[in-house]
JSON list of C-alpha atoms in Angstrom, two decimals:
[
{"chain": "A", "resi": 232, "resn": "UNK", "atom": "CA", "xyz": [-0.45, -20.10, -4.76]},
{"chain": "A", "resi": 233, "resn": "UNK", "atom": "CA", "xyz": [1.76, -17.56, -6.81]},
{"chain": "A", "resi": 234, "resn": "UNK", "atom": "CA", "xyz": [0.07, -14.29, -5.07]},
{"chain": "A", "resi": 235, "resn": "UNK", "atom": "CA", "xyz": [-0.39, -11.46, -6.96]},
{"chain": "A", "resi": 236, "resn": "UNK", "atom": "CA", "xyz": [0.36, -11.19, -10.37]},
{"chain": "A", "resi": 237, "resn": "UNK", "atom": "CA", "xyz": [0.79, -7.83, -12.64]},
{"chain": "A", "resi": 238, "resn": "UNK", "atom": "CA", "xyz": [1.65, -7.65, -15.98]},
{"chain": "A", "resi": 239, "resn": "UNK", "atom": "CA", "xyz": [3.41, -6.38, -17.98]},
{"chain": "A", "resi": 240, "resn": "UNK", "atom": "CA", "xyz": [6.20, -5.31, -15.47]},
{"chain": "A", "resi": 241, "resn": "UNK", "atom": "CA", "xyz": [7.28, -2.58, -17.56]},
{"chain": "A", "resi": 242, "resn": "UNK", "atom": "CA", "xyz": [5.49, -0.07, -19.66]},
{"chain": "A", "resi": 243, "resn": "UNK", "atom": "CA", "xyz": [7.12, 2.60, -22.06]},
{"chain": "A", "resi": 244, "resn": "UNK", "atom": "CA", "xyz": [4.76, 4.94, -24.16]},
{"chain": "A", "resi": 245, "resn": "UNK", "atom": "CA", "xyz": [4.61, 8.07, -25.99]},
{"chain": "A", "resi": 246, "resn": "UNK", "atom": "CA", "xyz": [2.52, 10.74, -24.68]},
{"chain": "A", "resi": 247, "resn": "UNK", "atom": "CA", "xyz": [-0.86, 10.33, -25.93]},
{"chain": "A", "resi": 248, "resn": "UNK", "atom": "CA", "xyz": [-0.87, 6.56, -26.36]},
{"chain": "A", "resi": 249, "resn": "UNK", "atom": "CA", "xyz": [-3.55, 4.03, -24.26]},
{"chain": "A", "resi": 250, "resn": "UNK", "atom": "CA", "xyz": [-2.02, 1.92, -22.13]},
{"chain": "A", "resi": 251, "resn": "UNK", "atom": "CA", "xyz": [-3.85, -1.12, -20.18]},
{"chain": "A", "resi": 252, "resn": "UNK", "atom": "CA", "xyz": [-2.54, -3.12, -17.28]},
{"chain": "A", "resi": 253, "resn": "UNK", "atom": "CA", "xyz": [-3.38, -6.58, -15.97]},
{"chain": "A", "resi": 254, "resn": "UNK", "atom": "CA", "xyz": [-4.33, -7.92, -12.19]},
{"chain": "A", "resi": 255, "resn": "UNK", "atom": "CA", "xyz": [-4.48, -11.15, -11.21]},
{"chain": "A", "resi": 256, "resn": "UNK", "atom": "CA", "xyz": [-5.13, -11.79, -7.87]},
{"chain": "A", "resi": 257, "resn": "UNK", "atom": "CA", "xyz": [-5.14, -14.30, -5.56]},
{"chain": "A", "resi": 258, "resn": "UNK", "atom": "CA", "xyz": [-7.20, -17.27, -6.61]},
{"chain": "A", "resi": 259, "resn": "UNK", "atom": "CA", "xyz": [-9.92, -16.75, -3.52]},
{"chain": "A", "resi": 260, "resn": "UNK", "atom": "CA", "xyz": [-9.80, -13.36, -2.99]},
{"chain": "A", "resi": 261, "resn": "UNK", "atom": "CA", "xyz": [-12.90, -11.23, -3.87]},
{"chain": "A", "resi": 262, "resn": "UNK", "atom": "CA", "xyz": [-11.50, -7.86, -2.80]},
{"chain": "A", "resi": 263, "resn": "UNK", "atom": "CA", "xyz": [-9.07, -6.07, -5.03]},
{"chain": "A", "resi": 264, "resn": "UNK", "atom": "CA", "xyz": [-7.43, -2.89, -5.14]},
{"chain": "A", "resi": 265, "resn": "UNK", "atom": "CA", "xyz": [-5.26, -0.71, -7.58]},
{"chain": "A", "resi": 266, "resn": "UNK", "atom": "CA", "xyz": [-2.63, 2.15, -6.32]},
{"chain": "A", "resi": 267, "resn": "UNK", "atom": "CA", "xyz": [-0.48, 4.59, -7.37]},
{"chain": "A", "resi": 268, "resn": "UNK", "atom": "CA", "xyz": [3.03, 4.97, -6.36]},
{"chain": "A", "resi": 269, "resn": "UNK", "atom": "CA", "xyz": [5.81, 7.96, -7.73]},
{"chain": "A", "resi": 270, "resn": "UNK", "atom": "CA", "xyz": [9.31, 8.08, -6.97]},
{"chain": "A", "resi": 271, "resn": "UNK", "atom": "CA", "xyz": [10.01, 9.27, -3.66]},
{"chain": "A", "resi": 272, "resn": "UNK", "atom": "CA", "xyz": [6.26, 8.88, -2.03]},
{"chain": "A", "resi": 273, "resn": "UNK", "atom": "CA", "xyz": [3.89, 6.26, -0.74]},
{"chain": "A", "resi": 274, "resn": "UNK", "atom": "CA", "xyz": [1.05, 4.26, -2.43]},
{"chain": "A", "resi": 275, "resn": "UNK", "atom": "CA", "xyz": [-2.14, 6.38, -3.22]},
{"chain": "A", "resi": 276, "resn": "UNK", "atom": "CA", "xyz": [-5.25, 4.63, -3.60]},
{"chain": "A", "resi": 277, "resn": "UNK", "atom": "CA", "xyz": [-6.75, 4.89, -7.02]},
{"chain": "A", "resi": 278, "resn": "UNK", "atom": "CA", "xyz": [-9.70, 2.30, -6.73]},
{"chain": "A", "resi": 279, "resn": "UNK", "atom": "CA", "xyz": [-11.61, -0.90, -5.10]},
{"chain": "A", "resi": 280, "resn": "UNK", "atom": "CA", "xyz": [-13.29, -3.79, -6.47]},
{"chain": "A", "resi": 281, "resn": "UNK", "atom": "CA", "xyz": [-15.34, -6.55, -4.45]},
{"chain": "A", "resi": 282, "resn": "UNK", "atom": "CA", "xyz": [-16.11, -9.00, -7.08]},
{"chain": "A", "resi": 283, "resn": "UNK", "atom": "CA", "xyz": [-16.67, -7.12, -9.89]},
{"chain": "A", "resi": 284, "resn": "UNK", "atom": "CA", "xyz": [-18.42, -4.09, -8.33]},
{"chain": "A", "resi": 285, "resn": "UNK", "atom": "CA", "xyz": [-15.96, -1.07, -8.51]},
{"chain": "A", "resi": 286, "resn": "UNK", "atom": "CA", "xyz": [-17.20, 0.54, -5.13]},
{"chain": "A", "resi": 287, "resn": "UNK", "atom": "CA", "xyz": [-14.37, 3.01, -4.70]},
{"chain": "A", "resi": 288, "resn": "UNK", "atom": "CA", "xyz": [-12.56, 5.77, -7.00]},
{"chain": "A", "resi": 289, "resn": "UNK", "atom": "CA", "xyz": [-9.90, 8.21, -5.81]},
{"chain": "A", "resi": 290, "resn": "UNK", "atom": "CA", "xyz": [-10.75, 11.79, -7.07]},
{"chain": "A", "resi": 291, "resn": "UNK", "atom": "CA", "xyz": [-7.48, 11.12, -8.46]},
{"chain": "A", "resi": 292, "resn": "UNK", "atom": "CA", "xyz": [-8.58, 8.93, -11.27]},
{"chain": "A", "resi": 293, "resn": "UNK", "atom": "CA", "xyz": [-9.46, 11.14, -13.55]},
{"chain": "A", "resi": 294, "resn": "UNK", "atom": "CA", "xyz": [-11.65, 10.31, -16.76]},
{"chain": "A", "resi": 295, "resn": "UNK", "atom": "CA", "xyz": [-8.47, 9.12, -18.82]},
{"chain": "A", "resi": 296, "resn": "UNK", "atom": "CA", "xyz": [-8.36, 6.18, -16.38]},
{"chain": "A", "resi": 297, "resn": "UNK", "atom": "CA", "xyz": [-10.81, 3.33, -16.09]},
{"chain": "A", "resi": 298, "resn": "UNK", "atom": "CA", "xyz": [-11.06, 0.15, -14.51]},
{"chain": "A", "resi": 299, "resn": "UNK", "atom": "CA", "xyz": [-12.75, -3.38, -14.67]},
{"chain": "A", "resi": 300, "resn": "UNK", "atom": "CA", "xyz": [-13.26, -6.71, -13.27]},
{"chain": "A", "resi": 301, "resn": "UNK", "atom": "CA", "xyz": [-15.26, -8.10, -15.22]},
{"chain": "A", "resi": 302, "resn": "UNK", "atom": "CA", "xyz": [-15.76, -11.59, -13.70]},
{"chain": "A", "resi": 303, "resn": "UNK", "atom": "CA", "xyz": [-15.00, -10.60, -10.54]},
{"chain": "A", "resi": 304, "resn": "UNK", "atom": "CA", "xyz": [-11.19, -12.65, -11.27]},
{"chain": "A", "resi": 305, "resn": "UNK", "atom": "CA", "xyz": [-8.58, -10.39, -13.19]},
{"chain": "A", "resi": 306, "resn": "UNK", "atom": "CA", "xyz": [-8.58, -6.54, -13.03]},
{"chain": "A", "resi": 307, "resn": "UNK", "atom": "CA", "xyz": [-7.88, -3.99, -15.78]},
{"chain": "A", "resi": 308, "resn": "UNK", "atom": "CA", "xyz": [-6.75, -0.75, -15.46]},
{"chain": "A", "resi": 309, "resn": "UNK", "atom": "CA", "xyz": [-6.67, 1.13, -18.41]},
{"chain": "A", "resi": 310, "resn": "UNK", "atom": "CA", "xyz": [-4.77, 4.85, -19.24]},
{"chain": "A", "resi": 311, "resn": "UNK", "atom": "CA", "xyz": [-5.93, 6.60, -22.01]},
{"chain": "A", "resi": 312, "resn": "UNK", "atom": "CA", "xyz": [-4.34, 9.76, -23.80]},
{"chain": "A", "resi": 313, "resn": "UNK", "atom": "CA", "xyz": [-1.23, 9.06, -21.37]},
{"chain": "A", "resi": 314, "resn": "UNK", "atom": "CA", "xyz": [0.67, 11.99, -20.05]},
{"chain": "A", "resi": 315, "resn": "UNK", "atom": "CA", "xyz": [4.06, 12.50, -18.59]},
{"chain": "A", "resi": 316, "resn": "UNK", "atom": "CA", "xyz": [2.90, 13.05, -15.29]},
{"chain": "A", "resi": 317, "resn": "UNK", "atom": "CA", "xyz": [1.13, 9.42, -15.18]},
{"chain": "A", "resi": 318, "resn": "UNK", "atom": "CA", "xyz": [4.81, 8.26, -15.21]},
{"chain": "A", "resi": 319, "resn": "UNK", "atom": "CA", "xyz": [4.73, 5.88, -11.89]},
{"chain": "A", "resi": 320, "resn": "UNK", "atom": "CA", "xyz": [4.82, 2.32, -10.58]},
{"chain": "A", "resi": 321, "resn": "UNK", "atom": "CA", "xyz": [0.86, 1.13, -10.93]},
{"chain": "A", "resi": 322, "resn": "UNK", "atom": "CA", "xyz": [0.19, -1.64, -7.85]},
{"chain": "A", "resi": 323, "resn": "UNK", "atom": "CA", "xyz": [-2.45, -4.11, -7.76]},
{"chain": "A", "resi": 324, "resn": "UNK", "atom": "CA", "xyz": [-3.29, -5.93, -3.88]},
{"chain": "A", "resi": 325, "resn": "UNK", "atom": "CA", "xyz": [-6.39, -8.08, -3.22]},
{"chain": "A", "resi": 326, "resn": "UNK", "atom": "CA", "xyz": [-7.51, -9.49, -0.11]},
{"chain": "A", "resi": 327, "resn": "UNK", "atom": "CA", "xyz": [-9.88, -12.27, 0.91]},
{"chain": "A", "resi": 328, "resn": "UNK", "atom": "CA", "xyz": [-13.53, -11.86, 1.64]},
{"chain": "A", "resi": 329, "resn": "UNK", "atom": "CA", "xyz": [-15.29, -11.55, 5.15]},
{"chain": "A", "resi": 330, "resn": "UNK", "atom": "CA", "xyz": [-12.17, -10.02, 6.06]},
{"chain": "A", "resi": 331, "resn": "UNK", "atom": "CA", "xyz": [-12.68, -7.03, 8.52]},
{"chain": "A", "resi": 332, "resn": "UNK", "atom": "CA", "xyz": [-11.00, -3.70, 8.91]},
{"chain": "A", "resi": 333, "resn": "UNK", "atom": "CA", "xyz": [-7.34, -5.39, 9.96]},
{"chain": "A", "resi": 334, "resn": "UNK", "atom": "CA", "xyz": [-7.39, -7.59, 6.88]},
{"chain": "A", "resi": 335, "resn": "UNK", "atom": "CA", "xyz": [-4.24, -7.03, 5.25]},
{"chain": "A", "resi": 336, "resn": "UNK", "atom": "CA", "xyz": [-3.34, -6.99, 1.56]},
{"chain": "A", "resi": 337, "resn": "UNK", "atom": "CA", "xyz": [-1.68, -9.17, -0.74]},
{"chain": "A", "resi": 338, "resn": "UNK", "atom": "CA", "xyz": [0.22, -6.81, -3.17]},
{"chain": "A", "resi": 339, "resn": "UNK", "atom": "CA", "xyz": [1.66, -7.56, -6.57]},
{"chain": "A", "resi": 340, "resn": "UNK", "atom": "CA", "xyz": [5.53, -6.17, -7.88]},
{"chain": "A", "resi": 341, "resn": "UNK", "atom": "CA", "xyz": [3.76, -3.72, -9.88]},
{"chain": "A", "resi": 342, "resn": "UNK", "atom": "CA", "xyz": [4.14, -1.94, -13.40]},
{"chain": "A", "resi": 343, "resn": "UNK", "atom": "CA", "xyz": [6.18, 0.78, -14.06]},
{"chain": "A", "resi": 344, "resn": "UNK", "atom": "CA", "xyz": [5.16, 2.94, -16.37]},
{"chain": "A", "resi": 345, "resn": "UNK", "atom": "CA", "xyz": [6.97, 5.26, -18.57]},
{"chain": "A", "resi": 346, "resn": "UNK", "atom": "CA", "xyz": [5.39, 8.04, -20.40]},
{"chain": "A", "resi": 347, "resn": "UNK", "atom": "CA", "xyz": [7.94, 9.49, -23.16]},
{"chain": "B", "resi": 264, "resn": "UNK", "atom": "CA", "xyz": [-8.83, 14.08, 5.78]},
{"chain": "B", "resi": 265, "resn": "UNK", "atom": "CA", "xyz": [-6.49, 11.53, 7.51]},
{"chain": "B", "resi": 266, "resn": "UNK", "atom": "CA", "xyz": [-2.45, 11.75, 7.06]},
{"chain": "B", "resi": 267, "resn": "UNK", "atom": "CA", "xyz": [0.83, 10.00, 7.78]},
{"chain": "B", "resi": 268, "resn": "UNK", "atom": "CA", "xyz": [3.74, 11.21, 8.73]},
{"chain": "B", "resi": 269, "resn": "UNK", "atom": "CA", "xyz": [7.36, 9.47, 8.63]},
{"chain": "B", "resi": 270, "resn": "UNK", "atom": "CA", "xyz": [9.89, 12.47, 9.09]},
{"chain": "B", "resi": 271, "resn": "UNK", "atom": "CA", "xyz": [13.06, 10.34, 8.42]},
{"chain": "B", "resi": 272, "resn": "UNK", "atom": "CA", "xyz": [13.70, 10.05, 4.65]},
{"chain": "B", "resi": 273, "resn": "UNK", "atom": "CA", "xyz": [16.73, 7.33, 5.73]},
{"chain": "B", "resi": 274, "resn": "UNK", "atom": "CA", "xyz": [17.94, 5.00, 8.38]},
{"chain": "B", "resi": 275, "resn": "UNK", "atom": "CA", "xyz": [20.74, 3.30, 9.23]},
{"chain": "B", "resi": 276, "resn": "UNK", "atom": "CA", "xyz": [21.56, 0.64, 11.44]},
{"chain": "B", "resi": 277, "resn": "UNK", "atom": "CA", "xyz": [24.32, -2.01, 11.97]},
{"chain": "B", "resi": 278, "resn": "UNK", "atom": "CA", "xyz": [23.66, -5.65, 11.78]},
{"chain": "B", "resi": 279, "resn": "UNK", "atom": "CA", "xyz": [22.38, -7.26, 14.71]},
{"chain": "B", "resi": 280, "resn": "UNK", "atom": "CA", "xyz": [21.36, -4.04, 16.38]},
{"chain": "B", "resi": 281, "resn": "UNK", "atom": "CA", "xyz": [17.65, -2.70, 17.23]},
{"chain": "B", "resi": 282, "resn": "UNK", "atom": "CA", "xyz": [16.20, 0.14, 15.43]},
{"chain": "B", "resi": 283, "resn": "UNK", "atom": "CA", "xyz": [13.06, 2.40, 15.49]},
{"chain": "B", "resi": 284, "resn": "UNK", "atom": "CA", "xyz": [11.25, 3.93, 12.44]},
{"chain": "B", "resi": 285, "resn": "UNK", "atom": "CA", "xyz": [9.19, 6.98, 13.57]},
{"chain": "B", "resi": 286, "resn": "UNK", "atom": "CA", "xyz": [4.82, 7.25, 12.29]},
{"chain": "B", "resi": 287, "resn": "UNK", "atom": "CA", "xyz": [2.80, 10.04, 13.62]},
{"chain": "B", "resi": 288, "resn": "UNK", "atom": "CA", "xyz": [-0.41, 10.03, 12.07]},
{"chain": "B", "resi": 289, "resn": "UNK", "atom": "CA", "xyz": [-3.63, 12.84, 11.61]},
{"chain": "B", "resi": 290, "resn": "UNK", "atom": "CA", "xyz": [-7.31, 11.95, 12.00]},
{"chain": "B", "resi": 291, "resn": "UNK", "atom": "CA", "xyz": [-10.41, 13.22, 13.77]},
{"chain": "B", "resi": 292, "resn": "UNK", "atom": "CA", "xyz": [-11.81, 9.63, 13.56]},
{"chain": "B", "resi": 293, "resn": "UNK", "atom": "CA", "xyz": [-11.80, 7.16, 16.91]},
{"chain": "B", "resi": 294, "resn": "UNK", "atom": "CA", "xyz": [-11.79, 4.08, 15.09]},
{"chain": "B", "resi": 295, "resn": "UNK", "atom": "CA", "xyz": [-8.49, 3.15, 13.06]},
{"chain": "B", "resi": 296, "resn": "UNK", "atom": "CA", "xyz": [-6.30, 0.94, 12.01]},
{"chain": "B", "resi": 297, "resn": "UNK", "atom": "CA", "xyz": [-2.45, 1.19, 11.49]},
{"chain": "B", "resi": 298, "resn": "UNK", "atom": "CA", "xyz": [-0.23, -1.17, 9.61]},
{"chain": "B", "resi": 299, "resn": "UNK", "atom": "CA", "xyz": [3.48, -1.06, 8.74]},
{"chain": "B", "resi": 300, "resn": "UNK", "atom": "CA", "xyz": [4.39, -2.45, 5.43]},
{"chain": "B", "resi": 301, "resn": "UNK", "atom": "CA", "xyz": [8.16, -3.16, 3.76]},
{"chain": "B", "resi": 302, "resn": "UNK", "atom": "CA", "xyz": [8.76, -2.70, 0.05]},
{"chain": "B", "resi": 303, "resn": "UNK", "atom": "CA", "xyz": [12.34, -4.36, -0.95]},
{"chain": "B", "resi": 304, "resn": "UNK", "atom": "CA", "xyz": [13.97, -3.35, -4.14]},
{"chain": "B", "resi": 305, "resn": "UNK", "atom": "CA", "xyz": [11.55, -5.82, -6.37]},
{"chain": "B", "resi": 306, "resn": "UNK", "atom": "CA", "xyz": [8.60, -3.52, -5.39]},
{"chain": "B", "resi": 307, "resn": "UNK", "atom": "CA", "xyz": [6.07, -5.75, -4.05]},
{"chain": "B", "resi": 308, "resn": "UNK", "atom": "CA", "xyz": [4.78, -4.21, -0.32]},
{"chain": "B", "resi": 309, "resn": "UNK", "atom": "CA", "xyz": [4.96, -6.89, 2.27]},
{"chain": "B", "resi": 310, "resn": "UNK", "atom": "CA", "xyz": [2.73, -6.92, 5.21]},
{"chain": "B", "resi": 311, "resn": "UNK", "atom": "CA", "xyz": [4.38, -7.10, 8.25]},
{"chain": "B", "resi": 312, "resn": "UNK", "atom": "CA", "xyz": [2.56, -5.67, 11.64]},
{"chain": "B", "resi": 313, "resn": "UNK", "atom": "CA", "xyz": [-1.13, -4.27, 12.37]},
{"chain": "B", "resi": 314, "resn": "UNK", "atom": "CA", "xyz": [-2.87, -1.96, 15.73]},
{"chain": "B", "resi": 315, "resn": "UNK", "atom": "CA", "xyz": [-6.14, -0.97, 16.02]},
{"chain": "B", "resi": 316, "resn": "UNK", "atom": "CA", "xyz": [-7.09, 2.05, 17.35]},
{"chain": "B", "resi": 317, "resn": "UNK", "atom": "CA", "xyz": [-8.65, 0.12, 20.18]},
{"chain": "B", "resi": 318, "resn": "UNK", "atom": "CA", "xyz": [-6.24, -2.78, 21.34]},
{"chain": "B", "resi": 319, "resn": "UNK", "atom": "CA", "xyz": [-4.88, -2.24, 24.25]},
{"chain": "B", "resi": 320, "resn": "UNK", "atom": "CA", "xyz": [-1.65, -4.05, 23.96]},
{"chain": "B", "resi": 321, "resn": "UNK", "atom": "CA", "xyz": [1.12, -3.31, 21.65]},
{"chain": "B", "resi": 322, "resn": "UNK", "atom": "CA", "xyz": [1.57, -5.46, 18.44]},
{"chain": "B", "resi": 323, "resn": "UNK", "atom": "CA", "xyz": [4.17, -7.83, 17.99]},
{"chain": "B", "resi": 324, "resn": "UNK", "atom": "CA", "xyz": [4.75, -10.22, 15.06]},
{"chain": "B", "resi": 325, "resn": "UNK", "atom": "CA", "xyz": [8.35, -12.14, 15.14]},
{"chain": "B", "resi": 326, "resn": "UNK", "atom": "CA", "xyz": [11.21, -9.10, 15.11]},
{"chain": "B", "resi": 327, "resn": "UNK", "atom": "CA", "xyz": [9.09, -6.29, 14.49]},
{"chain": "B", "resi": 328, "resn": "UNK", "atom": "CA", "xyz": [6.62, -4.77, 17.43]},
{"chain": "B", "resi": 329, "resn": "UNK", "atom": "CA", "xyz": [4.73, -1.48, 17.23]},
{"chain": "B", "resi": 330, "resn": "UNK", "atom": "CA", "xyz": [5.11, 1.34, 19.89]},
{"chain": "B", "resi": 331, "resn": "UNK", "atom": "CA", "xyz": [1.38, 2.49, 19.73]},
{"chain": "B", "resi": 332, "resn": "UNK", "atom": "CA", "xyz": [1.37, 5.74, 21.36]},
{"chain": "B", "resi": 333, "resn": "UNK", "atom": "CA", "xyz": [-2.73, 6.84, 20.95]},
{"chain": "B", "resi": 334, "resn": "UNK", "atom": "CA", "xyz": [-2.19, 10.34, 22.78]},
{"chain": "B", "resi": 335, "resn": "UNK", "atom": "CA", "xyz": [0.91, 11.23, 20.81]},
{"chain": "B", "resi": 336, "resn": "UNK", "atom": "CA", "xyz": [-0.88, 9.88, 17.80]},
{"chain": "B", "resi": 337, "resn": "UNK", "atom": "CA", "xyz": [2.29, 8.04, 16.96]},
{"chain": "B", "resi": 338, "resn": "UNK", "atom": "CA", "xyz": [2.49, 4.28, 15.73]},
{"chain": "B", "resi": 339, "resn": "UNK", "atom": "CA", "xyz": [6.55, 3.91, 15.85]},
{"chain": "B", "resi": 340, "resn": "UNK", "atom": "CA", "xyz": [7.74, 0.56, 14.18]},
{"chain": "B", "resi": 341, "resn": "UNK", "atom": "CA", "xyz": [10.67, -1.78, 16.03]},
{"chain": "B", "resi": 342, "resn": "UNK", "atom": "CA", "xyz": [12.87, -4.27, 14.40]},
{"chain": "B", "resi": 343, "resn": "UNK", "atom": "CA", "xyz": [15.01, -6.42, 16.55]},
{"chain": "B", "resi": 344, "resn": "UNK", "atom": "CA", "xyz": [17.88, -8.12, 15.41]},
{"chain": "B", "resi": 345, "resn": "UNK", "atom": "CA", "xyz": [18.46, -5.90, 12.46]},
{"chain": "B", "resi": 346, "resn": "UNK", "atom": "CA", "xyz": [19.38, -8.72, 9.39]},
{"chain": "B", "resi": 347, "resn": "UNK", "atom": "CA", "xyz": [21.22, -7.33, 5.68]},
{"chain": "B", "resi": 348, "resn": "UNK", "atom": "CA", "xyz": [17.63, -8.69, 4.67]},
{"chain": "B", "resi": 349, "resn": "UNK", "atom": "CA", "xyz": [16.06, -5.96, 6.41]},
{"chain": "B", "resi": 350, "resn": "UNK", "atom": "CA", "xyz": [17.58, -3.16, 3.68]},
{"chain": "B", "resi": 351, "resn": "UNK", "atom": "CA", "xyz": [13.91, -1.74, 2.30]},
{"chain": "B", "resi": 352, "resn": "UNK", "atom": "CA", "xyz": [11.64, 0.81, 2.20]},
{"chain": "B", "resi": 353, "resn": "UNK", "atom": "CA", "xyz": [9.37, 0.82, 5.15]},
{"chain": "B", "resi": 354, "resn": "UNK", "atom": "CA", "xyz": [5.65, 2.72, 4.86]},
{"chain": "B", "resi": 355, "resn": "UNK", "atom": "CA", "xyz": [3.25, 3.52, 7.45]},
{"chain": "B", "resi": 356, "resn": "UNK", "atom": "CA", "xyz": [-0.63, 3.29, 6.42]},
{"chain": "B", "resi": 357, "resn": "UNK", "atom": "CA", "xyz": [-3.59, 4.17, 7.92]},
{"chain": "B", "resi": 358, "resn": "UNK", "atom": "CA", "xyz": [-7.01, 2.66, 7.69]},
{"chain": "B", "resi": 359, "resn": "UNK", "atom": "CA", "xyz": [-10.72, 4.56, 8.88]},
{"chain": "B", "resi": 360, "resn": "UNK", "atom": "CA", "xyz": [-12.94, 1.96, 10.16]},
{"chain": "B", "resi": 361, "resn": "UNK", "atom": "CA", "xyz": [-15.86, 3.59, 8.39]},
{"chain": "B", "resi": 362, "resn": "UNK", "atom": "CA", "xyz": [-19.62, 2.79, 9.94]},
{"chain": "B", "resi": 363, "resn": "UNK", "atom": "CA", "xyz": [-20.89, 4.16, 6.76]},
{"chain": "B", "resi": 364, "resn": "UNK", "atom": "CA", "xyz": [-19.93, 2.25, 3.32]},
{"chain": "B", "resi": 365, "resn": "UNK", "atom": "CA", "xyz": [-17.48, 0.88, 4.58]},
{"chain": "B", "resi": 366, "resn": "UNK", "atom": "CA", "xyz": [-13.89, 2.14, 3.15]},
{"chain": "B", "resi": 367, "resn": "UNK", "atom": "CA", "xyz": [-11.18, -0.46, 2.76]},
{"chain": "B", "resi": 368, "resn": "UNK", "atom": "CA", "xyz": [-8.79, 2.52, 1.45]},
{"chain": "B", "resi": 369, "resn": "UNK", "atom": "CA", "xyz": [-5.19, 2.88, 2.62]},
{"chain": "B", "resi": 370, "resn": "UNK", "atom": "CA", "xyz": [-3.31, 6.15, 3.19]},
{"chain": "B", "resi": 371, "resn": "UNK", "atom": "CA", "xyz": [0.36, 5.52, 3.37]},
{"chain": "B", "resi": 372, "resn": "UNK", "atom": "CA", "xyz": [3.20, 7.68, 4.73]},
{"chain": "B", "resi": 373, "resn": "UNK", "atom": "CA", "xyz": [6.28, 8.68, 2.39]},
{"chain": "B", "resi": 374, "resn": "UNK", "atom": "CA", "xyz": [8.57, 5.91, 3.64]},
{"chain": "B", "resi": 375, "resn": "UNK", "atom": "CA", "xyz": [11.21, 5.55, 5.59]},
{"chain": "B", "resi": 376, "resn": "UNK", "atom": "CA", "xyz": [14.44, 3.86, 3.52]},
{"chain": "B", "resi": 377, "resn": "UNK", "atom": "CA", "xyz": [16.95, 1.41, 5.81]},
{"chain": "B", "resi": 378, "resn": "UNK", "atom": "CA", "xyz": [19.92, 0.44, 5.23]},
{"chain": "B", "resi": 379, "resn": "UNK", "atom": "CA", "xyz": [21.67, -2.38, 7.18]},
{"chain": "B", "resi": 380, "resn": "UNK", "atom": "CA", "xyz": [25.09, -2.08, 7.77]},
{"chain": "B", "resi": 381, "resn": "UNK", "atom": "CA", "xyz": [27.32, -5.50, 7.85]}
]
């Protein structure tokens, strides 16, 4: 098991480019979540997944951003029309089914993103 | 809305020695959760200690033990034995054990950086 995996690891863009990040998580785990962490401040949540329903958004993912999982495996988060201020460290975490309210998560080393 | 608070930006502590990192938290909701988490310089958040708003006894896992304080609304973290491993960022987080949909959202404190000292 190599936990969570995020790629690319590093991201630089010019403003107004699309970017789009991969998730993969951990082989059996149906639940899977994306964050949002600047410099100097704590994870915000951005969105859930169980399988491949999304059945959580952050009124901070605005409509530039979207997210899939389409089988229910990998996740996609994708950036459109970037802007300086989405300059941060995107996290991906999953964490097994039927677990309940103390389940932890599983998190990935993140990208970083760079807008220009 | 529920909120974290961690009001010290930096630790330090020598090698060997005990320390406390400080988690006072905001919510109008009985049921809870509260989990510590350490992010080292490679960025990947490691779990490391959970309370519910309901246990009764105070969490301990290994080195680290929680001092859940439900009146004060304060979920303090302990690590004994301080190691040069230990250098990270530490974040509080908060869960709402929601009877409605069910939210499996996390709400995480500003962090708490520590640096041990050889």
């Amino acid at each position: 098991d190599t936990g969570v995996s995020q790629n690319p690891r590093h991201k630089i863009t010019k403003r107004g480019q699309n970017v789009t990040f991969r998730c993969d998580p951990i082989s059996e785990h149906n639940r899977l979540y994306w964050y949002r962490q600047t410099l100097g401040q704590g994870p915000e949540f951005l969105t859930y997944f169980q399988n491949e329903a999304q059945l959580e958004k952050s009124r901070l993912l605005s409509d530039r951003f979207s997210a899939e999982r389409p089988k229910g495996s990998f996740s996609t988060l994708e950036i459109q029309r970037t802007e300086q201020g989405d300059s941060a460290m995107y996290l991906c975490a999953s964490s097994p089914p039927l677990g309940g309210y103390n389940e932890k998560l599983f998190f990935g080393s993140g990208t970083q993103l760079s807008v220009l | 809305a529920q909120k974290i608070t961690q009001t010290q930006p930096g630790m330090f502590v020598q090698e060997k020695e005990a320390v406390t990192l400080d988690c006072t938290y905001d919510t109008s909701d009985p049921s809870y959760g509260l989990f510590w988490y350490k992010q080292p310089s490679s960025g990947e958040m490691i779990f490391l200690i959970y309370q519910g708003s309901y246990d009764q006894q105070n969490a301990t896992e290994g080195r680290y033990s929680l001092n859940f304080q439900k009146a004060r609304k304060s979920a303090n973290l302990v690590i004994s034995a301080s190691q040069l491993g230990d250098s990270a960022m530490y974040f509080c987080a908060m869960r709402i054990v929601d009877s409605g949909a069910g939210s499996y959202q996390l709400t995480f404190g500003k962090g708490t950086k520590l640096s041990v000292i050889p």
